[in-house]
Short mmCIF file of N, CA and C in Angstrom, two decimals:
data_model
loop_
_atom_site.label_atom_id
_atom_site.label_comp_id
_atom_site.label_asym_id
_atom_site.label_seq_id
_atom_site.Cartn_x
_atom_site.Cartn_y
_atom_site.Cartn_z
N ARG A 733 16.25 -98.59 30.81
CA ARG A 733 16.47 -98.44 29.38
C ARG A 733 16.14 -99.75 28.65
N ASP A 734 16.45 -100.87 29.25
CA ASP A 734 16.20 -102.16 28.60
C ASP A 734 14.71 -102.38 28.34
N ASN A 735 13.85 -101.82 29.18
CA ASN A 735 12.41 -102.03 29.04
C ASN A 735 11.68 -100.85 28.41
N ALA A 736 12.39 -99.79 28.10
CA ALA A 736 11.75 -98.56 27.62
C ALA A 736 11.01 -98.73 26.30
N PHE A 737 11.48 -99.62 25.45
CA PHE A 737 10.91 -99.71 24.10
C PHE A 737 10.30 -101.08 23.80
N VAL A 738 9.86 -101.77 24.84
CA VAL A 738 9.23 -103.08 24.66
C VAL A 738 7.89 -102.93 23.94
N ALA A 739 7.09 -101.96 24.35
CA ALA A 739 5.75 -101.77 23.77
C ALA A 739 5.78 -100.97 22.48
N SER A 740 6.74 -100.07 22.34
CA SER A 740 6.77 -99.19 21.18
C SER A 740 8.19 -98.67 20.95
N PRO A 741 8.58 -98.51 19.70
CA PRO A 741 9.91 -97.98 19.41
C PRO A 741 9.97 -96.44 19.46
N TYR A 742 8.79 -95.83 19.62
CA TYR A 742 8.75 -94.37 19.57
C TYR A 742 9.33 -93.75 20.83
N PRO A 743 9.70 -92.48 20.78
CA PRO A 743 10.45 -91.88 21.88
C PRO A 743 9.72 -91.93 23.22
N LEU A 744 10.50 -92.14 24.24
CA LEU A 744 10.02 -92.14 25.61
C LEU A 744 10.30 -90.75 26.18
N VAL A 745 9.30 -90.13 26.78
CA VAL A 745 9.49 -88.83 27.42
C VAL A 745 9.58 -89.06 28.93
N LEU A 746 10.72 -88.76 29.48
CA LEU A 746 10.95 -88.89 30.92
C LEU A 746 10.72 -87.51 31.54
N SER A 747 9.61 -87.37 32.26
CA SER A 747 9.26 -86.09 32.88
C SER A 747 9.83 -86.08 34.30
N VAL A 748 10.74 -85.14 34.55
CA VAL A 748 11.46 -85.09 35.82
C VAL A 748 10.95 -83.93 36.67
N GLU A 749 10.46 -84.24 37.84
CA GLU A 749 10.06 -83.23 38.82
C GLU A 749 11.25 -83.07 39.75
N ASN A 750 12.06 -82.07 39.51
CA ASN A 750 13.35 -81.92 40.19
C ASN A 750 13.26 -80.98 41.39
N HIS A 751 13.46 -81.54 42.57
CA HIS A 751 13.52 -80.74 43.80
C HIS A 751 14.87 -80.95 44.47
N CYS A 752 15.87 -81.28 43.66
CA CYS A 752 17.21 -81.57 44.17
C CYS A 752 18.04 -80.30 44.31
N SER A 753 19.06 -80.40 45.14
CA SER A 753 20.02 -79.30 45.25
C SER A 753 20.80 -79.21 43.94
N ARG A 754 21.54 -78.14 43.78
CA ARG A 754 22.35 -77.96 42.57
C ARG A 754 23.31 -79.14 42.38
N GLU A 755 23.98 -79.53 43.45
CA GLU A 755 24.94 -80.63 43.37
C GLU A 755 24.26 -81.93 42.98
N GLN A 756 23.10 -82.19 43.57
CA GLN A 756 22.37 -83.42 43.24
C GLN A 756 21.81 -83.38 41.82
N SER A 757 21.44 -82.20 41.34
CA SER A 757 20.97 -82.06 39.95
C SER A 757 22.10 -82.38 38.97
N ILE A 758 23.30 -81.94 39.30
CA ILE A 758 24.47 -82.25 38.46
C ILE A 758 24.71 -83.75 38.46
N GLN A 759 24.63 -84.37 39.65
CA GLN A 759 24.82 -85.81 39.75
C GLN A 759 23.74 -86.56 38.97
N MET A 760 22.49 -86.09 39.07
CA MET A 760 21.39 -86.71 38.34
C MET A 760 21.64 -86.66 36.83
N SER A 761 22.12 -85.53 36.33
CA SER A 761 22.39 -85.41 34.89
C SER A 761 23.49 -86.38 34.47
N LYS A 762 24.48 -86.59 35.32
CA LYS A 762 25.55 -87.55 35.01
C LYS A 762 24.98 -88.97 34.94
N VAL A 763 24.10 -89.30 35.86
CA VAL A 763 23.47 -90.64 35.87
C VAL A 763 22.63 -90.83 34.61
N PHE A 764 21.85 -89.80 34.23
CA PHE A 764 21.05 -89.88 33.00
C PHE A 764 21.95 -90.11 31.79
N LYS A 765 23.03 -89.34 31.69
CA LYS A 765 23.94 -89.48 30.54
C LYS A 765 24.53 -90.88 30.47
N GLU A 766 24.90 -91.41 31.62
CA GLU A 766 25.50 -92.75 31.66
C GLU A 766 24.45 -93.83 31.37
N ALA A 767 23.30 -93.75 32.03
CA ALA A 767 22.27 -94.78 31.88
C ALA A 767 21.63 -94.77 30.49
N PHE A 768 21.50 -93.58 29.90
CA PHE A 768 20.83 -93.45 28.61
C PHE A 768 21.80 -93.17 27.47
N ALA A 769 23.05 -93.52 27.65
CA ALA A 769 24.07 -93.27 26.61
C ALA A 769 23.60 -93.84 25.28
N GLY A 770 23.68 -93.03 24.25
CA GLY A 770 23.25 -93.45 22.92
C GLY A 770 21.77 -93.27 22.66
N ALA A 771 20.98 -93.08 23.72
CA ALA A 771 19.53 -92.93 23.55
C ALA A 771 19.09 -91.47 23.71
N LEU A 772 20.00 -90.60 24.11
CA LEU A 772 19.66 -89.18 24.24
C LEU A 772 19.98 -88.48 22.93
N PRO A 773 18.97 -87.95 22.25
CA PRO A 773 19.25 -87.25 20.98
C PRO A 773 19.92 -85.91 21.26
N PRO A 774 20.49 -85.28 20.23
CA PRO A 774 21.06 -83.95 20.43
C PRO A 774 19.98 -82.99 20.92
N LYS A 775 20.40 -81.99 21.67
CA LYS A 775 19.46 -81.00 22.21
C LYS A 775 18.75 -80.26 21.09
N PHE A 776 17.45 -80.04 21.26
CA PHE A 776 16.69 -79.25 20.30
C PHE A 776 17.08 -77.78 20.51
N THR A 777 17.33 -77.07 19.42
CA THR A 777 17.73 -75.67 19.52
C THR A 777 16.83 -74.79 18.67
N PRO A 778 16.74 -73.51 19.00
CA PRO A 778 15.94 -72.59 18.18
C PRO A 778 16.46 -72.49 16.75
N ALA A 779 17.73 -72.81 16.53
CA ALA A 779 18.31 -72.73 15.19
C ALA A 779 17.80 -73.84 14.27
N MET A 780 17.17 -74.86 14.83
CA MET A 780 16.66 -75.96 14.01
C MET A 780 15.48 -75.47 13.19
N ASP A 781 15.45 -75.83 11.92
CA ASP A 781 14.32 -75.46 11.06
C ASP A 781 13.02 -76.09 11.55
N GLN A 782 13.11 -77.35 11.98
CA GLN A 782 11.95 -78.04 12.53
C GLN A 782 12.43 -79.11 13.50
N LEU A 783 11.54 -79.52 14.37
CA LEU A 783 11.88 -80.56 15.33
C LEU A 783 11.92 -81.91 14.62
N PRO A 784 12.69 -82.85 15.15
CA PRO A 784 12.72 -84.19 14.55
C PRO A 784 11.34 -84.85 14.64
N SER A 785 11.03 -85.68 13.68
CA SER A 785 9.75 -86.40 13.68
C SER A 785 9.83 -87.56 14.67
N PRO A 786 8.68 -88.11 15.08
CA PRO A 786 8.70 -89.29 15.94
C PRO A 786 9.49 -90.45 15.31
N ASN A 787 9.41 -90.60 13.98
CA ASN A 787 10.19 -91.65 13.32
C ASN A 787 11.68 -91.44 13.48
N GLU A 788 12.11 -90.18 13.42
CA GLU A 788 13.53 -89.87 13.59
C GLU A 788 13.99 -90.05 15.03
N LEU A 789 13.04 -90.08 15.95
CA LEU A 789 13.37 -90.22 17.37
C LEU A 789 13.11 -91.62 17.92
N LYS A 790 12.91 -92.59 17.04
CA LYS A 790 12.69 -93.96 17.50
C LYS A 790 13.87 -94.40 18.37
N TYR A 791 13.53 -95.09 19.47
CA TYR A 791 14.50 -95.61 20.43
C TYR A 791 15.30 -94.52 21.12
N LYS A 792 14.73 -93.33 21.22
CA LYS A 792 15.38 -92.22 21.91
C LYS A 792 14.61 -91.87 23.18
N ILE A 793 15.31 -91.31 24.14
CA ILE A 793 14.71 -90.88 25.40
C ILE A 793 14.83 -89.36 25.48
N LEU A 794 13.69 -88.70 25.65
CA LEU A 794 13.65 -87.24 25.77
C LEU A 794 13.44 -86.89 27.23
N ILE A 795 14.19 -85.93 27.72
CA ILE A 795 14.05 -85.52 29.11
C ILE A 795 13.29 -84.20 29.16
N LYS A 796 12.24 -84.18 29.98
CA LYS A 796 11.42 -82.98 30.17
C LYS A 796 11.55 -82.55 31.63
N THR A 797 11.88 -81.30 31.85
CA THR A 797 11.95 -80.76 33.20
C THR A 797 11.83 -79.25 33.14
N SER A 798 11.56 -78.64 34.26
CA SER A 798 11.54 -77.18 34.33
C SER A 798 12.98 -76.67 34.32
N VAL A 799 13.20 -75.60 33.58
CA VAL A 799 14.53 -75.02 33.48
C VAL A 799 14.43 -73.55 33.88
N SER A 800 15.33 -73.13 34.75
CA SER A 800 15.36 -71.72 35.16
C SER A 800 16.80 -71.22 35.09
N LYS A 801 16.99 -69.99 35.48
CA LYS A 801 18.34 -69.41 35.47
C LYS A 801 19.29 -70.16 36.40
N THR A 802 18.74 -70.82 37.42
CA THR A 802 19.58 -71.51 38.41
C THR A 802 19.78 -72.99 38.11
N THR A 803 19.16 -73.50 37.06
CA THR A 803 19.33 -74.91 36.69
C THR A 803 20.76 -75.13 36.21
N PRO A 804 21.45 -76.14 36.74
CA PRO A 804 22.83 -76.38 36.31
C PRO A 804 22.90 -76.67 34.81
N LYS A 805 23.96 -76.18 34.16
CA LYS A 805 24.11 -76.36 32.71
C LYS A 805 24.16 -77.83 32.34
N GLU A 806 24.66 -78.67 33.23
CA GLU A 806 24.73 -80.11 32.96
C GLU A 806 23.34 -80.70 32.72
N LEU A 807 22.35 -80.20 33.45
CA LEU A 807 20.98 -80.68 33.27
C LEU A 807 20.32 -80.00 32.08
N VAL A 808 20.58 -78.72 31.89
CA VAL A 808 20.02 -77.99 30.75
C VAL A 808 20.46 -78.63 29.44
N GLU A 809 21.71 -79.08 29.37
CA GLU A 809 22.27 -79.67 28.15
C GLU A 809 21.54 -80.92 27.69
N ILE A 810 20.93 -81.65 28.62
CA ILE A 810 20.25 -82.89 28.24
C ILE A 810 18.73 -82.76 28.30
N THR A 811 18.22 -81.55 28.54
CA THR A 811 16.78 -81.31 28.59
C THR A 811 16.27 -81.00 27.19
N HIS A 812 15.28 -81.77 26.74
CA HIS A 812 14.72 -81.58 25.40
C HIS A 812 13.42 -80.80 25.44
N LEU A 813 12.66 -80.97 26.50
CA LEU A 813 11.35 -80.32 26.62
C LEU A 813 11.29 -79.61 27.96
N GLU A 814 10.85 -78.38 27.95
CA GLU A 814 10.74 -77.63 29.19
C GLU A 814 9.28 -77.58 29.60
N GLY A 815 9.03 -77.80 30.87
CA GLY A 815 7.66 -77.77 31.36
C GLY A 815 7.60 -77.09 32.70
N GLY A 816 6.43 -77.11 33.28
CA GLY A 816 6.27 -76.56 34.62
C GLY A 816 5.61 -75.21 34.63
N GLU A 817 5.38 -74.73 35.80
CA GLU A 817 4.69 -73.47 36.01
C GLU A 817 5.66 -72.38 36.45
N ARG A 818 6.90 -72.48 36.09
CA ARG A 818 7.89 -71.52 36.57
C ARG A 818 7.59 -70.12 36.07
N LYS A 819 7.95 -69.16 36.90
CA LYS A 819 7.84 -67.76 36.51
C LYS A 819 9.18 -67.13 36.82
N GLU A 820 9.82 -66.59 35.83
CA GLU A 820 11.11 -65.98 36.03
C GLU A 820 10.96 -64.48 36.12
N GLU A 821 12.00 -63.86 36.67
CA GLU A 821 11.98 -62.41 36.77
C GLU A 821 12.61 -61.80 35.54
N GLY A 822 12.03 -60.71 35.08
CA GLY A 822 12.61 -59.95 33.99
C GLY A 822 13.72 -59.07 34.52
N GLU A 823 14.34 -58.31 33.65
CA GLU A 823 15.42 -57.43 34.05
C GLU A 823 14.97 -56.38 35.07
N ASP A 824 13.69 -56.02 35.03
CA ASP A 824 13.18 -55.01 35.96
C ASP A 824 12.77 -55.62 37.30
N GLY A 825 12.97 -56.93 37.47
CA GLY A 825 12.63 -57.59 38.73
C GLY A 825 11.19 -58.04 38.82
N LYS A 826 10.36 -57.68 37.85
CA LYS A 826 8.96 -58.11 37.86
C LYS A 826 8.85 -59.54 37.34
N LYS A 827 7.87 -60.25 37.87
CA LYS A 827 7.65 -61.62 37.42
C LYS A 827 7.15 -61.63 35.98
N LEU A 828 7.75 -62.48 35.16
CA LEU A 828 7.30 -62.63 33.78
C LEU A 828 6.12 -63.59 33.76
N LYS A 829 5.20 -63.38 32.88
CA LYS A 829 4.05 -64.27 32.76
C LYS A 829 4.43 -65.49 31.93
N ASN A 830 3.99 -66.66 32.39
CA ASN A 830 4.23 -67.85 31.58
C ASN A 830 3.09 -68.00 30.58
N ASN A 831 3.20 -68.96 29.69
CA ASN A 831 2.20 -69.15 28.63
C ASN A 831 0.80 -69.39 29.18
N ARG A 832 0.70 -70.14 30.27
CA ARG A 832 -0.62 -70.45 30.83
C ARG A 832 -1.29 -69.16 31.32
N ASP A 833 -0.50 -68.26 31.94
CA ASP A 833 -1.06 -66.98 32.38
C ASP A 833 -1.57 -66.18 31.20
N LYS A 834 -0.80 -66.18 30.11
CA LYS A 834 -1.19 -65.44 28.91
C LYS A 834 -2.48 -66.01 28.31
N GLU A 835 -2.60 -67.34 28.30
CA GLU A 835 -3.81 -67.98 27.77
C GLU A 835 -5.03 -67.62 28.62
N LYS A 836 -4.87 -67.62 29.94
CA LYS A 836 -5.98 -67.26 30.83
C LYS A 836 -6.41 -65.81 30.60
N GLU A 837 -5.43 -64.93 30.41
CA GLU A 837 -5.74 -63.52 30.13
C GLU A 837 -6.56 -63.38 28.85
N LYS A 838 -6.16 -64.11 27.80
CA LYS A 838 -6.88 -64.06 26.53
C LYS A 838 -8.31 -64.55 26.70
N GLU A 839 -8.47 -65.65 27.46
CA GLU A 839 -9.81 -66.20 27.70
C GLU A 839 -10.69 -65.17 28.40
N ARG A 840 -10.14 -64.48 29.41
CA ARG A 840 -10.90 -63.46 30.13
C ARG A 840 -11.30 -62.32 29.21
N GLU A 841 -10.38 -61.89 28.36
CA GLU A 841 -10.67 -60.81 27.43
C GLU A 841 -11.78 -61.20 26.46
N MET A 842 -11.77 -62.45 26.00
CA MET A 842 -12.78 -62.92 25.06
C MET A 842 -14.16 -63.01 25.72
N MET A 843 -14.18 -63.29 27.02
CA MET A 843 -15.44 -63.42 27.75
C MET A 843 -16.08 -62.07 28.00
N GLU A 844 -15.28 -61.02 28.00
CA GLU A 844 -15.80 -59.67 28.30
C GLU A 844 -16.55 -59.08 27.15
#
């Protein structure tokens, strides 16, 4: 944290590739909260009219990780950006398509 904003005051995005167990993910979220206390902005929610600007996020740390139904709530609470190639199951048990799959489908349709 001490070196995060030496080059720029703008937000730092910490991209986490999480292959930890549930217990270790909970522990990791506790470490993030402690280490980045005061630098983690409130969670972005769909109820927000718009996302904060980079100026509003100066000296803040944003956490990006894949989130699924099994991700512990402790980690979900501090996740600002969701990423990854995850595919979740719908209520019918079928795999849901992620955005990248949808984009590829559109490209194929346009080529035809």
